[in-house]
Coordinates of C-alpha atoms (C1' of nucleotides) in Angstrom, one line a residue:
Chain A
M1 CA 252.9 17.3 238.1
S2 CA 256.5 17.7 239.3
D3 CA 257.4 14.5 238.3
V4 CA 256.0 15.3 234.6
F5 CA 259.0 18.0 234.6
K6 CA 261.4 16.0 236.0
A7 CA 260.7 13.4 233.6
L8 CA 261.0 16.0 230.9
A9 CA 264.4 17.3 232.4
D10 CA 266.2 14.1 230.5
P11 CA 267.0 14.4 227.1
T12 CA 266.8 10.7 226.2
R13 CA 263.4 10.5 227.7
R14 CA 262.1 13.5 225.8
Q15 CA 263.2 11.6 222.7
V16 CA 261.6 8.6 223.6
L17 CA 258.6 10.4 224.0
Q18 CA 259.0 11.6 220.3
A19 CA 259.7 8.1 219.6
L20 CA 256.3 7.4 220.7
K21 CA 254.4 10.1 218.9
R22 CA 253.7 7.8 215.8
G23 CA 252.4 4.9 218.0
P24 CA 253.2 2.5 220.5
K25 CA 257.0 0.5 220.7
S26 CA 258.4 -2.3 222.6
A27 CA 261.1 -1.5 225.1
G28 CA 263.8 -3.2 223.1
E29 CA 263.1 -1.3 219.9
L30 CA 263.1 1.8 222.0
A31 CA 266.4 0.6 223.8
G32 CA 267.7 -0.1 219.9
A33 CA 267.4 3.1 218.9
F34 CA 269.4 4.8 222.0
P35 CA 273.0 4.7 222.4
V36 CA 272.7 3.6 226.4
S37 CA 271.9 0.1 227.6
K38 CA 269.0 -2.0 228.3
P39 CA 268.7 -1.6 231.9
T40 CA 269.5 2.4 231.5
M41 CA 266.7 2.6 228.9
S42 CA 264.6 0.5 231.6
A43 CA 265.6 3.1 234.1
H44 CA 264.0 5.6 232.0
F45 CA 260.7 4.0 231.0
A46 CA 260.2 3.6 234.7
V47 CA 260.4 7.3 235.0
L48 CA 258.6 8.0 231.9
R49 CA 255.8 5.3 233.5
E50 CA 255.9 6.9 237.4
A51 CA 255.1 10.5 235.7
G52 CA 252.1 9.2 233.8
L53 CA 253.5 10.1 230.4
I54 CA 253.2 6.6 228.9
T55 CA 252.0 3.3 229.7
A56 CA 252.8 -0.4 229.3
E57 CA 251.2 -3.2 227.8
R58 CA 252.3 -6.6 227.7
Q59 CA 252.1 -8.3 224.5
G60 CA 253.7 -11.6 224.5
K61 CA 257.5 -11.8 225.2
S62 CA 257.6 -7.9 224.7
I63 CA 256.0 -4.9 226.4
L64 CA 254.8 -2.0 224.5
Y65 CA 255.1 1.4 225.5
H66 CA 252.1 3.9 224.6
L67 CA 252.8 7.6 225.0
N68 CA 250.0 9.5 227.3
V69 CA 249.3 12.5 225.5
S70 CA 246.9 13.9 227.9
V71 CA 249.3 14.0 230.3
L72 CA 252.1 15.8 228.8
E73 CA 249.4 17.9 227.5
E74 CA 248.4 18.9 231.1
A75 CA 251.8 20.0 232.2
L76 CA 252.9 21.5 229.3
L77 CA 250.1 24.0 228.7
G78 CA 248.8 24.0 231.6
F79 CA 252.1 25.4 233.1
A80 CA 252.4 27.3 229.6
G81 CA 248.6 28.7 230.7
V82 CA 249.9 30.1 233.9
F83 CA 252.1 32.5 231.8
G84 CA 249.3 33.6 229.7
L85 CA 250.8 31.2 227.0
G86 CA 249.1 28.9 224.8
S87 CA 245.9 29.1 223.0
D88 CA 244.1 30.0 226.0
A89 CA 242.2 33.1 225.8
N90 CA 243.1 34.6 229.1
P91 CA 243.3 32.2 232.2
G92 CA 246.4 33.8 233.4
D93 CA 245.5 36.7 235.6
P94 CA 244.8 39.8 233.3
S95 CA 244.6 42.6 236.0
Chain B
M1 CA 266.8 23.8 225.6
S2 CA 267.5 20.9 227.8
D3 CA 268.7 23.8 230.4
V4 CA 265.2 24.9 230.5
F5 CA 263.6 21.8 231.1
K6 CA 266.3 21.1 233.7
A7 CA 265.4 24.2 235.3
L8 CA 261.9 23.6 235.0
A9 CA 262.3 20.3 237.0
D10 CA 262.5 21.6 240.4
P11 CA 259.2 23.3 241.8
T12 CA 260.9 26.3 243.8
R13 CA 262.5 27.2 240.4
R14 CA 259.1 27.1 238.6
Q15 CA 257.4 29.2 241.8
V16 CA 260.1 31.6 240.9
L17 CA 259.1 32.0 237.1
Q18 CA 255.5 32.6 238.5
A19 CA 256.5 35.0 241.3
L20 CA 258.1 37.1 238.5
K21 CA 255.1 37.0 236.2
R22 CA 254.1 40.4 237.4
G23 CA 257.3 42.0 237.0
P24 CA 260.8 42.2 238.2
K25 CA 261.6 41.6 242.0
S26 CA 265.0 41.9 243.6
A27 CA 266.7 38.5 245.1
G28 CA 266.0 39.4 248.3
E29 CA 262.2 39.6 248.0
L30 CA 262.2 36.5 246.1
A31 CA 264.4 34.8 248.5
G32 CA 262.3 35.9 251.3
A33 CA 259.2 34.3 249.9
F34 CA 260.7 30.7 249.7
P35 CA 261.8 28.7 253.0
V36 CA 265.2 28.1 251.9
S37 CA 268.5 29.8 252.6
K38 CA 269.7 33.3 250.7
P39 CA 272.6 31.2 248.9
T40 CA 270.5 28.4 248.0
M41 CA 267.9 30.4 246.4
S42 CA 271.3 32.3 244.6
A43 CA 272.0 29.0 242.9
H44 CA 268.6 28.7 242.1
F45 CA 268.7 32.1 240.2
A46 CA 272.0 31.2 238.3
V47 CA 270.2 28.0 237.2
L48 CA 267.6 30.1 235.6
R49 CA 269.7 32.5 234.3
E50 CA 271.7 29.9 232.5
A51 CA 269.0 28.5 231.0
G52 CA 268.2 32.2 229.7
L53 CA 264.6 31.9 231.7
I54 CA 265.3 35.4 233.8
T55 CA 268.0 38.0 233.4
A56 CA 269.5 40.1 236.2
E57 CA 269.5 43.7 236.5
R58 CA 271.7 45.9 238.9
Q59 CA 269.3 48.2 240.8
G60 CA 271.8 49.6 243.3
K61 CA 272.2 47.3 246.2
S62 CA 269.3 45.1 244.6
I63 CA 269.9 42.8 241.7
L64 CA 266.5 42.8 240.1
Y65 CA 265.7 39.5 238.2
H66 CA 263.1 40.0 235.3
L67 CA 261.2 37.0 233.8
N68 CA 262.1 36.0 229.9
V69 CA 258.9 35.2 228.5
S70 CA 260.1 34.0 225.3
V71 CA 262.5 32.0 226.1
L72 CA 260.0 29.6 228.6
E73 CA 257.4 30.3 225.4
E74 CA 259.4 28.7 222.9
A75 CA 260.6 26.1 225.1
L76 CA 257.2 25.1 226.4
L77 CA 255.4 25.6 223.3
G78 CA 257.9 24.5 220.8
F79 CA 257.8 20.7 222.7
A80 CA 254.3 20.5 223.1
G81 CA 254.2 21.1 219.3
V82 CA 256.1 18.3 218.5
F83 CA 253.1 16.5 219.5
G84 CA 250.3 18.4 217.9
L85 CA 249.4 20.2 221.0
G86 CA 248.8 23.9 221.6
S87 CA 246.7 26.4 219.4
D88 CA 248.9 25.4 216.2
A89 CA 246.8 24.4 213.0
N90 CA 249.0 21.3 212.5
P91 CA 252.8 21.6 212.6
G92 CA 252.9 18.1 214.0
D93 CA 253.2 15.7 211.0
P94 CA 249.6 14.9 210.0
S95 CA 250.3 12.1 207.8
Chain C
dT1 C1' 286.7 55.4 254.6
dA2 C1' 284.5 52.5 257.9
dG3 C1' 279.8 50.2 258.4
dA4 C1' 275.8 48.3 256.7
dC5 C1' 272.8 45.9 253.3
dA6 C1' 272.2 42.8 249.3
dA7 C1' 273.9 39.1 247.1
dT8 C1' 277.1 35.7 244.9
dT9 C1' 281.0 32.6 246.0
dA10 C1' 283.2 28.7 248.3
dG11 C1' 283.3 24.3 250.5
dC12 C1' 281.3 20.5 252.6
dC13 C1' 277.6 17.3 252.9
dA14 C1' 273.5 14.2 252.1
dA15 C1' 270.3 12.6 248.8
dT16 C1' 269.4 11.6 244.3
dT17 C1' 270.4 10.0 239.4
dA18 C1' 272.4 7.9 235.3
dT19 C1' 275.0 4.2 234.2
dC20 C1' 276.8 -0.6 233.5
dA21 C1' 277.2 -5.5 233.8
dA22 C1' 275.3 -9.4 235.9
dA23 C1' 271.2 -11.9 238.3
dT24 C1' 266.1 -12.6 237.8
dT25 C1' 261.6 -12.9 236.2
dA26 C1' 258.2 -13.6 232.9
dT27 C1' 257.0 -15.9 228.2
dT28 C1' 256.9 -18.3 224.0
dG29 C1' 258.6 -22.6 221.1
dT30 C1' 260.0 -26.9 221.0
Chain D
dA1 C1' 260.5 -29.1 231.1
dC2 C1' 263.9 -26.9 228.7
dA3 C1' 266.2 -23.3 225.7
dA4 C1' 265.7 -18.7 223.8
dT5 C1' 264.1 -14.0 223.7
dA6 C1' 262.4 -9.9 226.3
dA7 C1' 262.5 -6.6 229.8
dT8 C1' 263.5 -5.4 234.7
dT9 C1' 265.9 -5.7 239.0
dT10 C1' 269.7 -5.8 241.9
dG11 C1' 274.0 -4.2 243.2
dA12 C1' 277.8 -1.0 242.7
dT13 C1' 280.1 3.5 240.8
dA14 C1' 280.6 8.1 239.5
dA15 C1' 278.3 12.3 238.7
dT16 C1' 274.9 15.7 240.2
dT17 C1' 271.7 18.7 242.8
dG18 C1' 270.1 20.9 246.7
dG19 C1' 270.6 22.5 250.7
dC20 C1' 273.6 24.6 254.7
dT21 C1' 277.4 28.0 256.9
dA22 C1' 280.7 31.3 256.4
dA23 C1' 283.5 34.0 253.9
dT24 C1' 283.6 37.5 249.8
dT25 C1' 282.2 41.0 246.5
dG26 C1' 279.5 45.2 245.7
dT27 C1' 277.2 49.5 246.3
dC28 C1' 275.5 52.6 249.4
dT29 C1' 275.8 56.3 252.8
dA30 C1' 277.2 58.2 257.2

DNA sequence: TAGACAATTAGCCAATTATCAAATTATTGT
DNA sequence: ACAATAATTTGATAATTGGCTAATTGTCTA
């Protein structure tokens, strides 16, 4: 879970996740949308992959990245829940 | 907002926030609860302060730290909302 | 005001991170 | 098999981070 928050600490990586919201995109397509080199983007993809936030799927010459919403949800809402935030009834200790 | 996610990237800092869930605690009290030196904890407090996640209040010799839940909520649920996660109806574009 | 206590700041080091250009791997089409 | 395309890996470097000890600042009390 720490890996997820570490991954989310970088603005570029958060934007990559948002870019994948609508559906999978290729590494090149994503790289083209940010003002950094392809190798740098590749490193960001690796961080996101290792956190489980995205998954890679080879499609011919390209590699398609998919957002893994459930991992994001578990981390974000899970942590929020500890503080009694979010939709939940009251999983945070109400003592 | 990036400051908040950066602050949340460190496990010790996340635990500090949880420790403050029940109410304010002094710097020393918090420092005593973690296996790192006081100066190191002080640096963590500074990061949390600059992110707006905690606020400091001098109380005699001690400094009391308060959790600022609203900042946490805004960051966590705000970002989650972008992905259509959370309690919200559907603020995420449902097109 | 001197001493004790609480916390931060200063100064340093090791490890990690973000970045790039160049080289490498993998795949497709000729 | 070769050339072209897509992406990653390698190798280098600068900046940031997390940690420590020692020194400093601020506050209380004797």
